[in-house]
CSV table of C-alpha atoms in Angstrom, one decimal:
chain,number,residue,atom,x,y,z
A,1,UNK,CA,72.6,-82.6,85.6
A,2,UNK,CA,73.8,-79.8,87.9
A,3,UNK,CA,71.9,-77.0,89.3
A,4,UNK,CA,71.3,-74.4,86.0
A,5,UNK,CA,72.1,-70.7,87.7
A,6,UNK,CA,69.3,-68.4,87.0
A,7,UNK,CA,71.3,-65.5,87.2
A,8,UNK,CA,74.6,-63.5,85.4
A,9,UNK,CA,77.9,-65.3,86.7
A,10,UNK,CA,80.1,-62.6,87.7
A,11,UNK,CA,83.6,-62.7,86.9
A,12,UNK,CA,82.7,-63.6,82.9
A,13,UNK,CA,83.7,-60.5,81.5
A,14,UNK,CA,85.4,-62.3,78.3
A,15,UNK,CA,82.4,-64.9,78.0
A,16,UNK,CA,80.5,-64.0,75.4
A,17,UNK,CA,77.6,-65.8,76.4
A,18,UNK,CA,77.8,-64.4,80.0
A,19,UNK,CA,77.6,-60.6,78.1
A,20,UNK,CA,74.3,-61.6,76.4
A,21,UNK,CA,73.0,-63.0,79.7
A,22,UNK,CA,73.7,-59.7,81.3
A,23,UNK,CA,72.2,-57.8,78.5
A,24,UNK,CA,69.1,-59.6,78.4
A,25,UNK,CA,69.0,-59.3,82.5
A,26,UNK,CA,69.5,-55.6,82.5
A,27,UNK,CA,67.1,-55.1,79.4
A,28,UNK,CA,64.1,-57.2,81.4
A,29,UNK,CA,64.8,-54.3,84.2
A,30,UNK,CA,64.7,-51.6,82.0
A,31,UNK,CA,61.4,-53.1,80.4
A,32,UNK,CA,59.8,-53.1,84.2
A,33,UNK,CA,60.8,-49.4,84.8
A,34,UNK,CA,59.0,-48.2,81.2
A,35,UNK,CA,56.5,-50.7,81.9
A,36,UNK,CA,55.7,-49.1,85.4
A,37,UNK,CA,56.6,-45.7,83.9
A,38,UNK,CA,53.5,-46.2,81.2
A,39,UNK,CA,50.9,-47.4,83.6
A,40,UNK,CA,51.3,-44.5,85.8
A,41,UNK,CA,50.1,-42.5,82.8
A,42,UNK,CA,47.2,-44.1,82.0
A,43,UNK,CA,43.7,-43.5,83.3
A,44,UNK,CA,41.4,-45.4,85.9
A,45,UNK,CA,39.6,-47.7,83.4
A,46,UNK,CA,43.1,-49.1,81.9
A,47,UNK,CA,44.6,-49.5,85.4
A,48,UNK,CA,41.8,-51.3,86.5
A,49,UNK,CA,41.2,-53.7,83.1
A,50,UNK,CA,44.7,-54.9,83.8
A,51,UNK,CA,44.3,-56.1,87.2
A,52,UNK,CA,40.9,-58.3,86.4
A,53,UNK,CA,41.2,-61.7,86.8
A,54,UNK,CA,37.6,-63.1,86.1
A,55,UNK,CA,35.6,-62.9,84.0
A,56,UNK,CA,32.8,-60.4,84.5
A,57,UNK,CA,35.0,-59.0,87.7
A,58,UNK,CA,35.2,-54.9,88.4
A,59,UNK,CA,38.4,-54.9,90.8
A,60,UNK,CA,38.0,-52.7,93.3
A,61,UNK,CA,41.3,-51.0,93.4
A,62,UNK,CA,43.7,-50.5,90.1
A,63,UNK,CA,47.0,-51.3,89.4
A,64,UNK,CA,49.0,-49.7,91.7
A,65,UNK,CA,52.3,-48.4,89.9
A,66,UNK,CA,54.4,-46.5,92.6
A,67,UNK,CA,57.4,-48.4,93.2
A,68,UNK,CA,60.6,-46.9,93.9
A,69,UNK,CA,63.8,-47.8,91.6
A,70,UNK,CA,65.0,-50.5,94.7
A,71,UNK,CA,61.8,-51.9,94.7
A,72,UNK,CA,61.5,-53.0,90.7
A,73,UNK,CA,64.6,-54.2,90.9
A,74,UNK,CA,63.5,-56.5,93.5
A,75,UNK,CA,60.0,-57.1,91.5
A,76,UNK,CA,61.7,-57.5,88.1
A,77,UNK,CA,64.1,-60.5,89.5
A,78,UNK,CA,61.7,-62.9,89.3
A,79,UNK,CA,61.2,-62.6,85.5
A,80,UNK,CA,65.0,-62.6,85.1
A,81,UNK,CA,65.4,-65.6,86.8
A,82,UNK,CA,62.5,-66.7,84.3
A,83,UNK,CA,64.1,-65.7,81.1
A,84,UNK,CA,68.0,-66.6,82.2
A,85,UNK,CA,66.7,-69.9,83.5
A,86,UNK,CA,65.0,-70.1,79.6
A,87,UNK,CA,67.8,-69.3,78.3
A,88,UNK,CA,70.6,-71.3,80.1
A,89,UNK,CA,68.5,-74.4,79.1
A,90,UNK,CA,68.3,-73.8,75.5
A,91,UNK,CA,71.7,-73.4,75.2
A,92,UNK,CA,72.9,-76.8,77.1
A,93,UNK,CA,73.5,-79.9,75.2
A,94,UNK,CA,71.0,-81.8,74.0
A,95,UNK,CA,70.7,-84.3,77.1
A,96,UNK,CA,71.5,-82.0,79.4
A,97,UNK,CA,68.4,-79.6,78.5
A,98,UNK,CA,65.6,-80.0,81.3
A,99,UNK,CA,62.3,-81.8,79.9
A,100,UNK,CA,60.0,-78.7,78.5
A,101,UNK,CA,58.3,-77.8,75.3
A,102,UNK,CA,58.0,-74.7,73.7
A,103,UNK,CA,55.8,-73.3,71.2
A,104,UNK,CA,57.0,-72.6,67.5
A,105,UNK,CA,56.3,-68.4,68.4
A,106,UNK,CA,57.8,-68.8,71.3
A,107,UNK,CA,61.2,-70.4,69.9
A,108,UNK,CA,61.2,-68.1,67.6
A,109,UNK,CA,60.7,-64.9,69.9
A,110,UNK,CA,64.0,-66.5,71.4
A,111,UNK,CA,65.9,-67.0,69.1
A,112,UNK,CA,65.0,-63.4,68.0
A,113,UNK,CA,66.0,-62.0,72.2
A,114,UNK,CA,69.1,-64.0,71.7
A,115,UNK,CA,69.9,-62.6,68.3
A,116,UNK,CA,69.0,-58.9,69.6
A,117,UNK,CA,71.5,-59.8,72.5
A,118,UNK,CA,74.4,-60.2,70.5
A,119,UNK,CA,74.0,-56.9,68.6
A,120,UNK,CA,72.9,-54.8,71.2
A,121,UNK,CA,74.2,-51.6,72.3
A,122,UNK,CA,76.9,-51.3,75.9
A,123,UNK,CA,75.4,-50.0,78.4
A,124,UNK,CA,77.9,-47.1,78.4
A,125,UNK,CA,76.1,-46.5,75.1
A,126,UNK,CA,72.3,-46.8,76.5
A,127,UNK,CA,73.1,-44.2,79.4
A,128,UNK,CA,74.9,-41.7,76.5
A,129,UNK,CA,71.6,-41.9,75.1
A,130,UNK,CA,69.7,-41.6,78.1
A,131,UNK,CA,71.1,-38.2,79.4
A,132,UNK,CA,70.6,-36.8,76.0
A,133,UNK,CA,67.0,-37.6,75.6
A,134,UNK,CA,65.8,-34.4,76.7
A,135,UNK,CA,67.4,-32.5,73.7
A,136,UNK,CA,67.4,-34.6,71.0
A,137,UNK,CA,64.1,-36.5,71.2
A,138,UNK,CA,61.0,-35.6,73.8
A,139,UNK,CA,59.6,-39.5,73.9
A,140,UNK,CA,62.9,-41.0,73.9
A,141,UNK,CA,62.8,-41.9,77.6
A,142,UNK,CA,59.1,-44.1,76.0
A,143,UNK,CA,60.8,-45.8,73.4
A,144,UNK,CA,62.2,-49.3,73.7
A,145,UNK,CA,65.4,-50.7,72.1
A,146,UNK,CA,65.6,-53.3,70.1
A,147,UNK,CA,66.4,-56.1,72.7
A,148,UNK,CA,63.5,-54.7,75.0
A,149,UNK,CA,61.2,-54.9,72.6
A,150,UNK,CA,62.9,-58.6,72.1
A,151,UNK,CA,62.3,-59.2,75.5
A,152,UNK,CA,58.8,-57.7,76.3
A,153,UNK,CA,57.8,-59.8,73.3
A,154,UNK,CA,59.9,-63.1,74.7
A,155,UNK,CA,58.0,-62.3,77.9
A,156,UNK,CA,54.4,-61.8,76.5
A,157,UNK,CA,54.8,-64.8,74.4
A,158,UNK,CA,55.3,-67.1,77.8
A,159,UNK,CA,52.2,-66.1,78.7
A,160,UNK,CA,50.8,-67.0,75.3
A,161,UNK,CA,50.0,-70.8,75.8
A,162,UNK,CA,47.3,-73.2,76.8
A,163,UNK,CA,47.6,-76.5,78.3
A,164,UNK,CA,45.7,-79.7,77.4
A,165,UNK,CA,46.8,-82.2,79.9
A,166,UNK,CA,48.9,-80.7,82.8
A,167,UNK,CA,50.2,-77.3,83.8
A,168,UNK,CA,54.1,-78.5,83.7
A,169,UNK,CA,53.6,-78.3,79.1
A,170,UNK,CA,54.3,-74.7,79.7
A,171,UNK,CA,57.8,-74.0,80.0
A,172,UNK,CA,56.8,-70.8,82.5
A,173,UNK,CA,55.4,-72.9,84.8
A,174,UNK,CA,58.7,-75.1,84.6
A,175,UNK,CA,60.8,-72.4,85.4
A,176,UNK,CA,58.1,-71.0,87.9
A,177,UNK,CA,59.3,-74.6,89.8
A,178,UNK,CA,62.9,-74.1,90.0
A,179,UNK,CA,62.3,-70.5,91.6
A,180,UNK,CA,61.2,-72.6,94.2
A,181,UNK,CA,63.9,-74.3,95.1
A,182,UNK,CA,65.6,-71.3,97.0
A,183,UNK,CA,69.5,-71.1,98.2
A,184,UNK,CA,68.3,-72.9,101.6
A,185,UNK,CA,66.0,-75.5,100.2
A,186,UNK,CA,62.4,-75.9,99.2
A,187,UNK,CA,60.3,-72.4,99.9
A,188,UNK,CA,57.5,-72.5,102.5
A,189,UNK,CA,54.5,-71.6,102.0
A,190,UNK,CA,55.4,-67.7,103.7
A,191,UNK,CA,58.2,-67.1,100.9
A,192,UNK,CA,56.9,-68.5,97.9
A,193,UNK,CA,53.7,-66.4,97.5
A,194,UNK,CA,55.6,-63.2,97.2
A,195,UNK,CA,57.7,-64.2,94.0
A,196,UNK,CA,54.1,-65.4,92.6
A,197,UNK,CA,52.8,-61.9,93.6
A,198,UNK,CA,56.0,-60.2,91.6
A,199,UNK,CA,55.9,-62.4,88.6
A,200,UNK,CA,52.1,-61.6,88.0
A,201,UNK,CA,52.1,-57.9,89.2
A,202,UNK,CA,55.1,-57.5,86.6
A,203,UNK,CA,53.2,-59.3,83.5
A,204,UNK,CA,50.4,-56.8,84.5
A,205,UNK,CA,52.8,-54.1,83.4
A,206,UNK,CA,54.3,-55.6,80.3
A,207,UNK,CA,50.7,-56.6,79.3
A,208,UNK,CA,49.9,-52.3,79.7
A,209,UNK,CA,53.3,-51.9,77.8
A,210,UNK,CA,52.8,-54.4,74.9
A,211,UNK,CA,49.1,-52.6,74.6
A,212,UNK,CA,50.4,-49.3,74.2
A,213,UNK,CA,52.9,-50.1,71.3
A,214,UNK,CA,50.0,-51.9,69.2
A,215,UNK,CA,47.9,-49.0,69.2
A,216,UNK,CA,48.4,-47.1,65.7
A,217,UNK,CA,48.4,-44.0,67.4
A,218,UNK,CA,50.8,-44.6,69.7
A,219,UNK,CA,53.2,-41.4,69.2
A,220,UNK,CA,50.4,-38.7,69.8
A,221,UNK,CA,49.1,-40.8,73.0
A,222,UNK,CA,52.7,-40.5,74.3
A,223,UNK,CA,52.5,-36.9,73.2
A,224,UNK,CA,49.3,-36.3,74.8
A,225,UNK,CA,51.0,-37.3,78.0
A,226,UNK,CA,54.1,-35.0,77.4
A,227,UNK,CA,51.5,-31.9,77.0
A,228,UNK,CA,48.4,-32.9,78.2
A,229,UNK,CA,47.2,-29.0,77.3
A,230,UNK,CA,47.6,-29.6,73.6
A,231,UNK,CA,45.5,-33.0,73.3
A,232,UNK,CA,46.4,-34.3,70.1
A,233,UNK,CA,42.8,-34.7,68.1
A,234,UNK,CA,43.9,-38.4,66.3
A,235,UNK,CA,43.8,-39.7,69.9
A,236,UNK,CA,40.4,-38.7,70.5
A,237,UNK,CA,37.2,-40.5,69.2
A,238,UNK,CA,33.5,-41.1,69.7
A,239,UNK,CA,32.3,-43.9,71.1
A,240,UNK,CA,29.5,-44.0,68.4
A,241,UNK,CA,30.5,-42.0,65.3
A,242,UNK,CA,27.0,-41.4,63.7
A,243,UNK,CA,24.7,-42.0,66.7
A,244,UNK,CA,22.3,-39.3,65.2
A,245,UNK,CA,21.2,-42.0,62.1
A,246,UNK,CA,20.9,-44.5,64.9
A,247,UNK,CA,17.8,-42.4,66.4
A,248,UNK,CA,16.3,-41.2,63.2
A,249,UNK,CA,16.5,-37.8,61.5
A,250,UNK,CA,18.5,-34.9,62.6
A,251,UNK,CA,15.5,-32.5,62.6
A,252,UNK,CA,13.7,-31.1,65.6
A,253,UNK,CA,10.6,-33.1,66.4
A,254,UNK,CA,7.1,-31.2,66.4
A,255,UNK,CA,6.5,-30.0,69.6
A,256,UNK,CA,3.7,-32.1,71.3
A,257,UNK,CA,0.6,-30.6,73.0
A,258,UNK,CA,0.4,-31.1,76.1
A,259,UNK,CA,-3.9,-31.1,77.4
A,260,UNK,CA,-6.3,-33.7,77.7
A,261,UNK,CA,-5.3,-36.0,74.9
A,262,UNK,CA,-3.0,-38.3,76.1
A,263,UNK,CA,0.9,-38.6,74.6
A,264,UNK,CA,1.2,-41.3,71.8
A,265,UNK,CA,2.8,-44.4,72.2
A,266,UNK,CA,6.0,-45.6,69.4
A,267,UNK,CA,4.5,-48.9,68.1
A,268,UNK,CA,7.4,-51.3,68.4
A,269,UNK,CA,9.0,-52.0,65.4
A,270,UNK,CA,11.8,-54.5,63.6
A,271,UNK,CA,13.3,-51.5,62.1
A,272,UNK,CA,14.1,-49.9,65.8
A,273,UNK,CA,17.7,-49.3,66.6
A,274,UNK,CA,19.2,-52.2,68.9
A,275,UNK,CA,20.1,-51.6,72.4
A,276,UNK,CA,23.8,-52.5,72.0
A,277,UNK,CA,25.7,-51.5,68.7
A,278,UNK,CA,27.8,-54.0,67.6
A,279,UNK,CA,31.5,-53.6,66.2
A,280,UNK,CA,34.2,-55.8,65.5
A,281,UNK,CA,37.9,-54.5,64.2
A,282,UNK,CA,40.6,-56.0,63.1
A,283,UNK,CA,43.4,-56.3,66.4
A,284,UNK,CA,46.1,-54.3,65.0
A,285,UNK,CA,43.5,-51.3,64.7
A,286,UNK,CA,42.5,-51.4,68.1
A,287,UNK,CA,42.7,-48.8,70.4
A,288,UNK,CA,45.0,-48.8,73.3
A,289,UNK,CA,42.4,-49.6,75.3
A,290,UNK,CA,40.9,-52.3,73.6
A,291,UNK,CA,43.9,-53.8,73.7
A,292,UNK,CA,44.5,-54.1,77.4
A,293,UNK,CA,41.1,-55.4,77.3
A,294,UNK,CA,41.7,-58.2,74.3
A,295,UNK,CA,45.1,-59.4,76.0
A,296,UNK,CA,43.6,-59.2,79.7
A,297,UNK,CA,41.1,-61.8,78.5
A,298,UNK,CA,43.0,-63.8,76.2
A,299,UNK,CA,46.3,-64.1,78.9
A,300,UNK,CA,45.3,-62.9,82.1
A,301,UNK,CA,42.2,-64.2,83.4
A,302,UNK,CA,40.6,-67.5,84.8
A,303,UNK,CA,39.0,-70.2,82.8
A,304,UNK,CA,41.6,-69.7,79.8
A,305,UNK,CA,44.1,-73.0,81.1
A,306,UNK,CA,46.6,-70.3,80.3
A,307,UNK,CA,50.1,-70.2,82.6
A,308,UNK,CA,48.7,-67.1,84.9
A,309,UNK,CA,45.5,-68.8,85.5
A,310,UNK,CA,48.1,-71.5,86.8
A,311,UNK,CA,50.1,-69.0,89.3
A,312,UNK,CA,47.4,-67.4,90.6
A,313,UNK,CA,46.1,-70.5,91.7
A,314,UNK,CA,49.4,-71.3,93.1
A,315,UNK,CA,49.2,-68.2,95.0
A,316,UNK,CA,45.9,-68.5,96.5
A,317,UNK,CA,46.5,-71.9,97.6
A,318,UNK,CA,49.9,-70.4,99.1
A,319,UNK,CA,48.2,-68.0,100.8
A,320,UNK,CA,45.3,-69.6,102.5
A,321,UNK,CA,47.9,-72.3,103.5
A,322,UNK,CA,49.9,-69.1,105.4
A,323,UNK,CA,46.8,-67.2,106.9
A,324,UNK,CA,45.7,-70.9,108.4
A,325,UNK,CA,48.9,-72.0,109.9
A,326,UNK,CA,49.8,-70.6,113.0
A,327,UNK,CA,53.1,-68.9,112.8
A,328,UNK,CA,55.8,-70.5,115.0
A,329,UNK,CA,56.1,-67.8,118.1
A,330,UNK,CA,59.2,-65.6,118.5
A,331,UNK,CA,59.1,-64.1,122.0
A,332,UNK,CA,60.6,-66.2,125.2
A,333,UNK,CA,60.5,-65.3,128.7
A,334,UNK,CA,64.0,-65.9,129.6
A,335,UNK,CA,64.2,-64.6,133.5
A,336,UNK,CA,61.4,-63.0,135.3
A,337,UNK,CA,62.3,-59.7,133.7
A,338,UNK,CA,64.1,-60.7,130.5
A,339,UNK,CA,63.0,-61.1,127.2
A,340,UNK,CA,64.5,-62.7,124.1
A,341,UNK,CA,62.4,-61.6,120.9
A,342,UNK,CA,64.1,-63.5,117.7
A,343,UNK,CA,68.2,-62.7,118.7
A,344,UNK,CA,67.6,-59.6,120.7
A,345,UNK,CA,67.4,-59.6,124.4
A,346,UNK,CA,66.4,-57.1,126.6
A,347,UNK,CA,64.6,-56.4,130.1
A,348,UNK,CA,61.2,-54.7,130.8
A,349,UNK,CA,62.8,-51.7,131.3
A,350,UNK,CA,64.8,-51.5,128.3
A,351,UNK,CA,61.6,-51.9,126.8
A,352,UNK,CA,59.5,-48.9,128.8
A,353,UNK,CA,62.4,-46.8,128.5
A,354,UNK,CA,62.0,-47.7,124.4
A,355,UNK,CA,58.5,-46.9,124.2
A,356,UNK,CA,58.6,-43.2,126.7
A,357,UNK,CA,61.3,-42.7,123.9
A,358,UNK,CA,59.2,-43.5,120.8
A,359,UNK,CA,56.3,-40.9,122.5
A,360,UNK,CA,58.4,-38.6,123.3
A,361,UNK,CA,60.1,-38.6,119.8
A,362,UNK,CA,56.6,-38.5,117.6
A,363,UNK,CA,55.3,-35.5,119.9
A,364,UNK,CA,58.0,-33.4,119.1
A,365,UNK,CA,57.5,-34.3,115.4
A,366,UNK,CA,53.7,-33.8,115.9
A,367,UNK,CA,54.5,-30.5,117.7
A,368,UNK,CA,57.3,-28.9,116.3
A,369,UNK,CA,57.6,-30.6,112.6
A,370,UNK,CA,53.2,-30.8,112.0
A,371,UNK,CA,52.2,-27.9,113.9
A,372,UNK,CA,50.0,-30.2,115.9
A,373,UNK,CA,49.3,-28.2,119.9
């Protein structure tokens, strides 16, 4: 079998598969960008509930969510790759299809991306409804077309698996390996990391994206976040909504007097209140919230035998291989006074006259630019 490309062959204009590729591959992107565009939104606690990976763990920094547009393109490529790769496979022949198993849910989440691919709209059409957004609809640059929803969905649903035996059941593991395989040969240990990093950072988002669109009140959040000064009341609650009748009676208590008699002791009872209240609710009633917290811990952390626990031990075993190897060296002493660093050569004083340059240049920013005497 040949090599299976992971990405939109150009040149395939006419090729109606080639159009639903490229549909799916710019709809993942788009998905990214609203994903990112949703965390940067939300509050501390969410950002960092999404970023735990252990159980018990407080992260100490959040999900960061400030990429430019150049940089979730080349975040998002990854999961393209991912979902092309998928999607290439399914459609080859029948002996010709790599050796991977899918769930039921998630052949049926692709056949349902593949059926929103045919129908969906040009892109011509998506950026006609993109610069008129602002007049027609407020939240129209939150909602998500019907292949993105296919997609986040698709996506979410790879994550959605447990292994018995080995890693290699899940088919995002599978496609994990072919990324790689890179267009110069196996990746080392310095390149492969970084895709892991992008493919987890990304489900981080999708995970915050998927949350936000099962929450019941999902409108009046994205509202509140339009106009944060008129704080929609549905999307506020107590976190105990009679805690009065957990402590007793409403009324005042009788003042004690305070003298030589000694303050009375509450015998203990079985009839006390309990230190924690407990709740359960039913999933598609949970809060956005909740629900970062319910997929975090069902998806996204260790001890599950879920894909992700599988890359980000692929990651850290990348990494501890990089930071104990020593890098090969890149500066060569070439003549007494001539350097070669990587495919530049120059002489000592090349090099002084660079650096007085480089002082000279960030005083005058510091002076005249700063303000700095």
């Amino acid at each position: 079998m040949g090599r299976i490309s992971t990405t939109p062959i150009h040149g395939c204009g006419n090729d109606p598969v080639e159009q639903r590729v490229r549909q799916i591959w710019e709809a993942i992107e788009r998905v990214v960008q609203k994903s990112q565009w949703t965390v940067q939104h939300t509050g501390q606690a969410i950002r960092v509930e999404a970023v735990r990976s252990e159980k018990g763990q407080t992260p100490y920094r959040p999900l960061q969510a400030y990429m430019d547009a150049d940089s979730v393109v080349k975040h998002v490529q990854p999961w393209q790759q991912i979902v092309v790769f998928i999607t290439r496979t399914q459609l080859a022949q029948e002996g010709k299809r790599p050796v991977y198993g899918m769930t039921p849910r998630q052949r049926k989440k692709w056949r349902q991306l593949w059926q929103a691919a045919q129908t969906a709209q040009t892109a011509q059409t998506v950026q006609a409804m993109e610069a008129d957004r602002d007049t027609k609809d407020p939240i129209q640059q939150w909602r998500i077309s019907e292949i993105e929803q296919a997609c986040l969905v698709f996506c979410i649903e790879l994550l959605n698996q447990t292994y018995h035996t080995q890693e290699y059941e899940s088919v995002l593991i599978c496609a994990m390996a072919v990324l790689r395989r890179g267009e110069f040969g196996w990746r080392d240990p310095e390149s492969y990391p970084p895709i892991l990093s992008r493919v987890i950072k990304m489900a981080r988002f999708m995970i915050v994206q998927q949350a936000l669109w099962l929450d019941p009140n999902v409108i009046q959040i994205i509202e509140t976040w339009q106009q944060p000064q008129k704080c929609a009341t549905r999307t506020l609650r107590s976190a105990i909504n009679d805690i009065d009748s957990a402590y007793g009676s409403d009324d005042e208590p009788e003042p004690v007097q305070l003298g030589s008699i000694s303050l009375p002791t509450s015998p203990i009872r079985s009839q006390d209140p309990p230190t924690r209240i407990q709740w359960s609710q039913n999933l598609s009633q949970k809060t956005f919230q909740e629900q970062v917290t319910y997929l975090v811990n069902q998806l996204m952390i260790r001890g599950t035998h879920t894909p992700m626990e599988t890359l980000q031990d692929w990651r850290t075993y990348g990494l501890r291989i990089h930071y104990n190897t020593t890098a090969p060296g890149h500066v060569t002493w070439m003549q007494p006074d001539r350097l070669l660093y990587k495919h530049i050569k120059f002489t000592m004083g090349d090099f002084r006259g660079f650096v007085h340059g480089l002082t000279a240049a960030t005083r005058q920013i510091l002076s005249q630019e700063l303000l700095f005497e």
